[in-house]
């Protein structure tokens, strides 16, 4: 597949990539593909990946497949029928410092600790919208959640939502978020470029004021030299 939706490195150094045609594993020399034909992967179109402390791979699929996990030999598949997952479309996966998995779905934000499921929705919490596209966790274990209703932070008790009405966020459609030290958040949007936020100041980077040539942001990664790697619908841009 030419489409790579997500890439993660596991604790042994293997690279895992979620594509529209299955899950790829690269060990440095050879590629291996897992798909619905040769494994228990529930759907070939993979949207999100996470690796837990035991080196288990967690796989979120596009609508229809739900959530899967793979430990190298055994697969498990979680759907709304057999678990507390609220929706089969899993856009985001993130694991906090206590090992709890935070799952962004089209039906709300869900946590799973290996036994218990808990779901936050527009109806039962201050989550502004049930379409959750990304979950990032900062150094204080605070969750930053990108939704169709803006950016929300959640510390386990308090919710705070930033949107285009009450903040300088230029658009409510928040896609990827990357948290770095000193509380800086880099937020990708669907159509308004990249926004950085340090809990006080907002800076907008878009095609009008930078070398960003597409304002639809699919991924934001910051390397160890501080460079921002921004994946758009029209290629990758590196910002110093």
PDB file of N, CA and C in Angstrom, residues 9-88:
ATOM      1  N   UNK A   9       7.009   2.691  16.412  1.00  0.00           N
ATOM      2  CA  UNK A   9       8.137   1.805  16.671  1.00  0.00           C
ATOM      3  C   UNK A   9       7.866   1.073  17.982  1.00  0.00           C
ATOM      4  N   UNK A  10       8.065  -0.257  17.975  1.00  0.00           N
ATOM      5  CA  UNK A  10       7.820  -0.992  19.223  1.00  0.00           C
ATOM      6  C   UNK A  10       9.072  -0.993  20.103  1.00  0.00           C
ATOM      7  N   UNK A  11       8.975  -1.655  21.272  1.00  0.00           N
ATOM      8  CA  UNK A  11      10.062  -1.613  22.253  1.00  0.00           C
ATOM      9  C   UNK A  11      11.277  -2.427  21.825  1.00  0.00           C
ATOM     10  N   UNK A  12      11.137  -3.221  20.756  1.00  0.00           N
ATOM     11  CA  UNK A  12      12.270  -3.990  20.224  1.00  0.00           C
ATOM     12  C   UNK A  12      12.887  -3.333  18.996  1.00  0.00           C
ATOM     13  N   UNK A  13      12.351  -2.172  18.623  1.00  0.00           N
ATOM     14  CA  UNK A  13      12.903  -1.448  17.478  1.00  0.00           C
ATOM     15  C   UNK A  13      12.226  -1.738  16.161  1.00  0.00           C
ATOM     16  N   UNK A  14      11.233  -2.648  16.133  1.00  0.00           N
ATOM     17  CA  UNK A  14      10.501  -2.909  14.898  1.00  0.00           C
ATOM     18  C   UNK A  14       9.610  -1.722  14.545  1.00  0.00           C
ATOM     19  N   UNK A  15       9.448  -1.477  13.261  1.00  0.00           N
ATOM     20  CA  UNK A  15       8.558  -0.426  12.782  1.00  0.00           C
ATOM     21  C   UNK A  15       7.245  -1.072  12.340  1.00  0.00           C
ATOM     22  N   UNK A  16       6.137  -0.537  12.825  1.00  0.00           N
ATOM     23  CA  UNK A  16       4.804  -1.000  12.452  1.00  0.00           C
ATOM     24  C   UNK A  16       4.093   0.124  11.709  1.00  0.00           C
ATOM     25  N   UNK A  17       3.458  -0.205  10.603  1.00  0.00           N
ATOM     26  CA  UNK A  17       2.753   0.813   9.818  1.00  0.00           C
ATOM     27  C   UNK A  17       1.340   0.337   9.520  1.00  0.00           C
ATOM     28  N   UNK A  18       0.389   1.211   9.772  1.00  0.00           N
ATOM     29  CA  UNK A  18      -1.001   0.932   9.430  1.00  0.00           C
ATOM     30  C   UNK A  18      -1.309   1.503   8.066  1.00  0.00           C
ATOM     31  N   UNK A  19      -1.772   0.668   7.166  1.00  0.00           N
ATOM     32  CA  UNK A  19      -2.065   1.100   5.801  1.00  0.00           C
ATOM     33  C   UNK A  19      -3.540   0.839   5.501  1.00  0.00           C
ATOM     34  N   UNK A  20      -3.934   1.124   4.261  1.00  0.00           N
ATOM     35  CA  UNK A  20      -5.299   0.804   3.828  1.00  0.00           C
ATOM     36  C   UNK A  20      -5.427  -0.658   3.411  1.00  0.00           C
ATOM     37  N   UNK A  21      -4.292  -1.380   3.413  1.00  0.00           N
ATOM     38  CA  UNK A  21      -4.295  -2.779   2.981  1.00  0.00           C
ATOM     39  C   UNK A  21      -3.686  -3.721   4.013  1.00  0.00           C
ATOM     40  N   UNK A  22      -3.717  -3.324   5.271  1.00  0.00           N
ATOM     41  CA  UNK A  22      -3.212  -4.202   6.319  1.00  0.00           C
ATOM     42  C   UNK A  22      -2.158  -3.541   7.190  1.00  0.00           C
ATOM     43  N   UNK A  23      -1.565  -4.371   8.054  1.00  0.00           N
ATOM     44  CA  UNK A  23      -0.553  -3.933   9.021  1.00  0.00           C
ATOM     45  C   UNK A  23       0.815  -4.428   8.564  1.00  0.00           C
ATOM     46  N   UNK A  24       1.759  -3.502   8.449  1.00  0.00           N
ATOM     47  CA  UNK A  24       3.113  -3.863   8.029  1.00  0.00           C
ATOM     48  C   UNK A  24       4.053  -3.854   9.226  1.00  0.00           C
ATOM     49  N   UNK A  25       4.983  -4.812   9.228  1.00  0.00           N
ATOM     50  CA  UNK A  25       6.042  -4.837  10.246  1.00  0.00           C
ATOM     51  C   UNK A  25       7.385  -4.891   9.527  1.00  0.00           C
ATOM     52  N   UNK A  26       8.295  -3.994   9.946  1.00  0.00           N
ATOM     53  CA  UNK A  26       9.632  -3.958   9.356  1.00  0.00           C
ATOM     54  C   UNK A  26      10.656  -4.109  10.466  1.00  0.00           C
ATOM     55  N   UNK A  27      11.493  -5.157  10.381  1.00  0.00           N
ATOM     56  CA  UNK A  27      12.438  -5.431  11.467  1.00  0.00           C
ATOM     57  C   UNK A  27      13.839  -4.901  11.169  1.00  0.00           C
ATOM     58  N   UNK A  28      13.946  -4.064  10.136  1.00  0.00           N
ATOM     59  CA  UNK A  28      15.247  -3.517   9.756  1.00  0.00           C
ATOM     60  C   UNK A  28      15.770  -4.119   8.485  1.00  0.00           C
ATOM     61  N   UNK A  29      15.263  -5.323   8.150  1.00  0.00           N
ATOM     62  CA  UNK A  29      15.700  -5.954   6.901  1.00  0.00           C
ATOM     63  C   UNK A  29      14.540  -6.526   6.095  1.00  0.00           C
ATOM     64  N   UNK A  30      13.552  -7.093   6.767  1.00  0.00           N
ATOM     65  CA  UNK A  30      12.438  -7.684   6.017  1.00  0.00           C
ATOM     66  C   UNK A  30      11.098  -7.105   6.449  1.00  0.00           C
ATOM     67  N   UNK A  31      10.153  -7.106   5.491  1.00  0.00           N
ATOM     68  CA  UNK A  31       8.792  -6.638   5.736  1.00  0.00           C
ATOM     69  C   UNK A  31       7.879  -7.836   5.908  1.00  0.00           C
ATOM     70  N   UNK A  32       6.930  -7.691   6.796  1.00  0.00           N
ATOM     71  CA  UNK A  32       5.895  -8.708   6.961  1.00  0.00           C
ATOM     72  C   UNK A  32       4.555  -8.001   6.961  1.00  0.00           C
ATOM     73  N   UNK A  33       3.573  -8.579   6.275  1.00  0.00           N
ATOM     74  CA  UNK A  33       2.243  -7.968   6.252  1.00  0.00           C
ATOM     75  C   UNK A  33       1.237  -8.868   6.934  1.00  0.00           C
ATOM     76  N   UNK A  34       0.402  -8.242   7.766  1.00  0.00           N
ATOM     77  CA  UNK A  34      -0.730  -8.938   8.385  1.00  0.00           C
ATOM     78  C   UNK A  34      -1.998  -8.331   7.802  1.00  0.00           C
ATOM     79  N   UNK A  35      -2.894  -9.182   7.325  1.00  0.00           N
ATOM     80  CA  UNK A  35      -4.159  -8.686   6.798  1.00  0.00           C
ATOM     81  C   UNK A  35      -5.289  -9.638   7.167  1.00  0.00           C
ATOM     82  N   UNK A  36      -6.472  -9.366   6.649  1.00  0.00           N
ATOM     83  CA  UNK A  36      -7.638 -10.177   7.018  1.00  0.00           C
ATOM     84  C   UNK A  36      -7.565 -11.581   6.432  1.00  0.00           C
ATOM     85  N   UNK A  37      -6.678 -11.789   5.454  1.00  0.00           N
ATOM     86  CA  UNK A  37      -6.559 -13.107   4.828  1.00  0.00           C
ATOM     87  C   UNK A  37      -5.600 -14.024   5.585  1.00  0.00           C
ATOM     88  N   UNK A  38      -4.525 -13.456   6.137  1.00  0.00           N
ATOM     89  CA  UNK A  38      -3.508 -14.320   6.755  1.00  0.00           C
ATOM     90  C   UNK A  38      -3.423 -14.173   8.273  1.00  0.00           C
ATOM     91  N   UNK A  39      -4.329 -13.398   8.863  1.00  0.00           N
ATOM     92  CA  UNK A  39      -4.292 -13.186  10.316  1.00  0.00           C
ATOM     93  C   UNK A  39      -5.703 -12.895  10.823  1.00  0.00           C
ATOM     94  N   UNK A  40      -5.809 -12.601  12.109  1.00  0.00           N
ATOM     95  CA  UNK A  40      -7.118 -12.273  12.696  1.00  0.00           C
ATOM     96  C   UNK A  40      -7.381 -10.769  12.712  1.00  0.00           C
ATOM     97  N   UNK A  41      -6.595 -10.007  11.948  1.00  0.00           N
ATOM     98  CA  UNK A  41      -6.873  -8.573  11.811  1.00  0.00           C
ATOM     99  C   UNK A  41      -8.306  -8.413  11.298  1.00  0.00           C
ATOM    100  N   UNK A  42      -9.143  -7.603  11.993  1.00  0.00           N
ATOM    101  CA  UNK A  42     -10.566  -7.559  11.618  1.00  0.00           C
ATOM    102  C   UNK A  42     -10.859  -6.742  10.362  1.00  0.00           C
ATOM    103  N   UNK A  43      -9.966  -5.787  10.027  1.00  0.00           N
ATOM    104  CA  UNK A  43     -10.194  -4.926   8.871  1.00  0.00           C
ATOM    105  C   UNK A  43      -8.833  -4.470   8.363  1.00  0.00           C
ATOM    106  N   UNK A  44      -8.669  -4.389   7.053  1.00  0.00           N
ATOM    107  CA  UNK A  44      -7.360  -4.027   6.487  1.00  0.00           C
ATOM    108  C   UNK A  44      -7.060  -2.533   6.564  1.00  0.00           C
ATOM    109  N   UNK A  45      -8.091  -1.714   6.714  1.00  0.00           N
ATOM    110  CA  UNK A  45      -7.884  -0.266   6.713  1.00  0.00           C
ATOM    111  C   UNK A  45      -7.607   0.202   8.144  1.00  0.00           C
ATOM    112  N   UNK A  46      -6.330   0.494   8.419  1.00  0.00           N
ATOM    113  CA  UNK A  46      -5.891   0.804   9.788  1.00  0.00           C
ATOM    114  C   UNK A  46      -5.672   2.302   9.948  1.00  0.00           C
ATOM    115  N   UNK A  47      -6.232   2.822  11.024  1.00  0.00           N
ATOM    116  CA  UNK A  47      -6.195   4.269  11.230  1.00  0.00           C
ATOM    117  C   UNK A  47      -5.270   4.706  12.357  1.00  0.00           C
ATOM    118  N   UNK A  48      -5.039   3.838  13.358  1.00  0.00           N
ATOM    119  CA  UNK A  48      -4.229   4.251  14.513  1.00  0.00           C
ATOM    120  C   UNK A  48      -3.506   3.051  15.108  1.00  0.00           C
ATOM    121  N   UNK A  49      -2.349   3.349  15.732  1.00  0.00           N
ATOM    122  CA  UNK A  49      -1.529   2.311  16.364  1.00  0.00           C
ATOM    123  C   UNK A  49      -1.002   2.813  17.699  1.00  0.00           C
ATOM    124  N   UNK A  50      -0.805   1.886  18.639  1.00  0.00           N
ATOM    125  CA  UNK A  50      -0.118   2.202  19.892  1.00  0.00           C
ATOM    126  C   UNK A  50       0.620   0.948  20.346  1.00  0.00           C
ATOM    127  N   UNK A  51       1.671   1.145  21.140  1.00  0.00           N
ATOM    128  CA  UNK A  51       2.453   0.028  21.683  1.00  0.00           C
ATOM    129  C   UNK A  51       2.459   0.161  23.201  1.00  0.00           C
ATOM    130  N   UNK A  52       2.070  -0.906  23.896  1.00  0.00           N
ATOM    131  CA  UNK A  52       2.038  -0.804  25.357  1.00  0.00           C
ATOM    132  C   UNK A  52       3.355  -1.301  25.977  1.00  0.00           C
ATOM    133  N   UNK A  53       3.420  -1.286  27.290  1.00  0.00           N
ATOM    134  CA  UNK A  53       4.666  -1.613  28.001  1.00  0.00           C
ATOM    135  C   UNK A  53       5.084  -3.065  27.812  1.00  0.00           C
ATOM    136  N   UNK A  54       4.132  -3.937  27.489  1.00  0.00           N
ATOM    137  CA  UNK A  54       4.459  -5.349  27.261  1.00  0.00           C
ATOM    138  C   UNK A  54       4.797  -5.613  25.792  1.00  0.00           C
ATOM    139  N   UNK A  55       4.891  -4.555  24.992  1.00  0.00           N
ATOM    140  CA  UNK A  55       5.207  -4.626  23.558  1.00  0.00           C
ATOM    141  C   UNK A  55       4.034  -5.157  22.726  1.00  0.00           C
ATOM    142  N   UNK A  56       2.846  -5.139  23.313  1.00  0.00           N
ATOM    143  CA  UNK A  56       1.647  -5.502  22.553  1.00  0.00           C
ATOM    144  C   UNK A  56       1.277  -4.340  21.633  1.00  0.00           C
ATOM    145  N   UNK A  57       0.892  -4.674  20.402  1.00  0.00           N
ATOM    146  CA  UNK A  57       0.486  -3.665  19.425  1.00  0.00           C
ATOM    147  C   UNK A  57      -1.028  -3.517  19.474  1.00  0.00           C
ATOM    148  N   UNK A  58      -1.487  -2.280  19.603  1.00  0.00           N
ATOM    149  CA  UNK A  58      -2.924  -1.991  19.589  1.00  0.00           C
ATOM    150  C   UNK A  58      -3.243  -1.320  18.261  1.00  0.00           C
ATOM    151  N   UNK A  59      -4.313  -1.784  17.621  1.00  0.00           N
ATOM    152  CA  UNK A  59      -4.605  -1.384  16.249  1.00  0.00           C
ATOM    153  C   UNK A  59      -6.034  -0.860  16.167  1.00  0.00           C
ATOM    154  N   UNK A  60      -6.191   0.382  15.767  1.00  0.00           N
ATOM    155  CA  UNK A  60      -7.517   0.952  15.558  1.00  0.00           C
ATOM    156  C   UNK A  60      -7.840   0.961  14.079  1.00  0.00           C
ATOM    157  N   UNK A  61      -9.031   0.490  13.728  1.00  0.00           N
ATOM    158  CA  UNK A  61      -9.396   0.412  12.318  1.00  0.00           C
ATOM    159  C   UNK A  61     -10.437   1.475  11.974  1.00  0.00           C
ATOM    160  N   UNK A  62     -10.578   1.684  10.672  1.00  0.00           N
ATOM    161  CA  UNK A  62     -11.651   2.539  10.200  1.00  0.00           C
ATOM    162  C   UNK A  62     -12.981   1.839  10.450  1.00  0.00           C
ATOM    163  N   UNK A  63     -14.070   2.529  10.188  1.00  0.00           N
ATOM    164  CA  UNK A  63     -15.403   2.034  10.524  1.00  0.00           C
ATOM    165  C   UNK A  63     -15.630   0.589  10.086  1.00  0.00           C
ATOM    166  N   UNK A  64     -15.969  -0.242  11.053  1.00  0.00           N
ATOM    167  CA  UNK A  64     -16.297  -1.626  10.742  1.00  0.00           C
ATOM    168  C   UNK A  64     -15.446  -2.650  11.454  1.00  0.00           C
ATOM    169  N   UNK A  65     -14.213  -2.295  11.799  1.00  0.00           N
ATOM    170  CA  UNK A  65     -13.304  -3.297  12.352  1.00  0.00           C
ATOM    171  C   UNK A  65     -13.126  -3.240  13.846  1.00  0.00           C
ATOM    172  N   UNK A  66     -13.363  -2.081  14.446  1.00  0.00           N
ATOM    173  CA  UNK A  66     -13.157  -1.941  15.878  1.00  0.00           C
ATOM    174  C   UNK A  66     -11.687  -1.841  16.256  1.00  0.00           C
ATOM    175  N   UNK A  67     -11.354  -2.392  17.423  1.00  0.00           N
ATOM    176  CA  UNK A  67     -10.015  -2.317  17.995  1.00  0.00           C
ATOM    177  C   UNK A  67      -9.428  -3.728  18.072  1.00  0.00           C
ATOM    178  N   UNK A  68      -8.147  -3.862  17.703  1.00  0.00           N
ATOM    179  CA  UNK A  68      -7.484  -5.167  17.801  1.00  0.00           C
ATOM    180  C   UNK A  68      -6.192  -5.016  18.589  1.00  0.00           C
ATOM    181  N   UNK A  69      -5.728  -6.130  19.156  1.00  0.00           N
ATOM    182  CA  UNK A  69      -4.403  -6.145  19.775  1.00  0.00           C
ATOM    183  C   UNK A  69      -3.681  -7.396  19.307  1.00  0.00           C
ATOM    184  N   UNK A  70      -2.336  -7.288  19.253  1.00  0.00           N
ATOM    185  CA  UNK A  70      -1.509  -8.393  18.750  1.00  0.00           C
ATOM    186  C   UNK A  70      -0.211  -8.417  19.543  1.00  0.00           C
ATOM    187  N   UNK A  71       0.089  -9.560  20.180  1.00  0.00           N
ATOM    188  CA  UNK A  71       1.298  -9.645  21.007  1.00  0.00           C
ATOM    189  C   UNK A  71       2.436 -10.392  20.299  1.00  0.00           C
ATOM    190  N   UNK A  72       2.285 -10.604  18.997  1.00  0.00           N
ATOM    191  CA  UNK A  72       3.285 -11.341  18.245  1.00  0.00           C
ATOM    192  C   UNK A  72       2.823 -12.737  17.890  1.00  0.00           C
ATOM    193  N   UNK A  73       1.844 -13.224  18.666  1.00  0.00           N
ATOM    194  CA  UNK A  73       1.285 -14.546  18.344  1.00  0.00           C
ATOM    195  C   UNK A  73      -0.238 -14.566  18.468  1.00  0.00           C
ATOM    196  N   UNK A  74      -0.771 -13.892  19.483  1.00  0.00           N
ATOM    197  CA  UNK A  74      -2.215 -13.951  19.735  1.00  0.00           C
ATOM    198  C   UNK A  74      -2.893 -12.625  19.412  1.00  0.00           C
ATOM    199  N   UNK A  75      -4.038 -12.723  18.736  1.00  0.00           N
ATOM    200  CA  UNK A  75      -4.850 -11.559  18.414  1.00  0.00           C
ATOM    201  C   UNK A  75      -6.055 -11.500  19.336  1.00  0.00           C
ATOM    202  N   UNK A  76      -6.486 -10.277  19.632  1.00  0.00           N
ATOM    203  CA  UNK A  76      -7.778 -10.070  20.298  1.00  0.00           C
ATOM    204  C   UNK A  76      -8.485  -8.956  19.542  1.00  0.00           C
ATOM    205  N   UNK A  77      -9.787  -9.071  19.392  1.00  0.00           N
ATOM    206  CA  UNK A  77     -10.565  -8.051  18.685  1.00  0.00           C
ATOM    207  C   UNK A  77     -11.695  -7.583  19.593  1.00  0.00           C
ATOM    208  N   UNK A  78     -11.809  -6.255  19.719  1.00  0.00           N
ATOM    209  CA  UNK A  78     -12.837  -5.649  20.571  1.00  0.00           C
ATOM    210  C   UNK A  78     -13.786  -4.844  19.694  1.00  0.00           C
ATOM    211  N   UNK A  79     -15.075  -5.087  19.855  1.00  0.00           N
ATOM    212  CA  UNK A  79     -16.104  -4.354  19.117  1.00  0.00           C
ATOM    213  C   UNK A  79     -17.195  -3.933  20.101  1.00  0.00           C
ATOM    214  N   UNK A  80     -18.165  -3.124  19.670  1.00  0.00           N
ATOM    215  CA  UNK A  80     -19.269  -2.778  20.576  1.00  0.00           C
ATOM    216  C   UNK A  80     -20.090  -4.002  21.005  1.00  0.00           C
ATOM    217  N   UNK A  81     -20.014  -5.079  20.233  1.00  0.00           N
ATOM    218  CA  UNK A  81     -20.791  -6.275  20.592  1.00  0.00           C
ATOM    219  C   UNK A  81     -20.161  -7.075  21.714  1.00  0.00           C
ATOM    220  N   UNK A  82     -18.819  -7.091  21.778  1.00  0.00           N
ATOM    221  CA  UNK A  82     -18.175  -7.958  22.779  1.00  0.00           C
ATOM    222  C   UNK A  82     -17.414  -7.185  23.852  1.00  0.00           C
ATOM    223  N   UNK A  83     -17.513  -5.841  23.834  1.00  0.00           N
ATOM    224  CA  UNK A  83     -16.734  -5.040  24.794  1.00  0.00           C
ATOM    225  C   UNK A  83     -17.430  -3.711  25.049  1.00  0.00           C
ATOM    226  N   UNK A  84     -16.749  -2.834  25.790  1.00  0.00           N
ATOM    227  CA  UNK A  84     -17.296  -1.508  26.061  1.00  0.00           C
ATOM    228  C   UNK A  84     -16.932  -0.468  25.019  1.00  0.00           C
ATOM    229  N   UNK A  85     -16.345  -0.899  23.912  1.00  0.00           N
ATOM    230  CA  UNK A  85     -16.022   0.033  22.830  1.00  0.00           C
ATOM    231  C   UNK A  85     -17.322   0.607  22.269  1.00  0.00           C
ATOM    232  N   UNK A  86     -17.464   1.949  22.203  1.00  0.00           N
ATOM    233  CA  UNK A  86     -18.764   2.511  21.789  1.00  0.00           C
ATOM    234  C   UNK A  86     -18.997   2.515  20.280  1.00  0.00           C
ATOM    235  N   UNK A  87     -17.911   2.389  19.501  1.00  0.00           N
ATOM    236  CA  UNK A  87     -18.038   2.543  18.058  1.00  0.00           C
ATOM    237  C   UNK A  87     -16.911   1.771  17.379  1.00  0.00           C
ATOM    238  N   UNK A  88     -17.165   1.233  16.197  1.00  0.00           N
ATOM    239  CA  UNK A  88     -16.172   0.423  15.495  1.00  0.00           C
ATOM    240  C   UNK A  88     -15.121   1.224  14.751  1.00  0.00           C
TER     241      UNK A  88
END
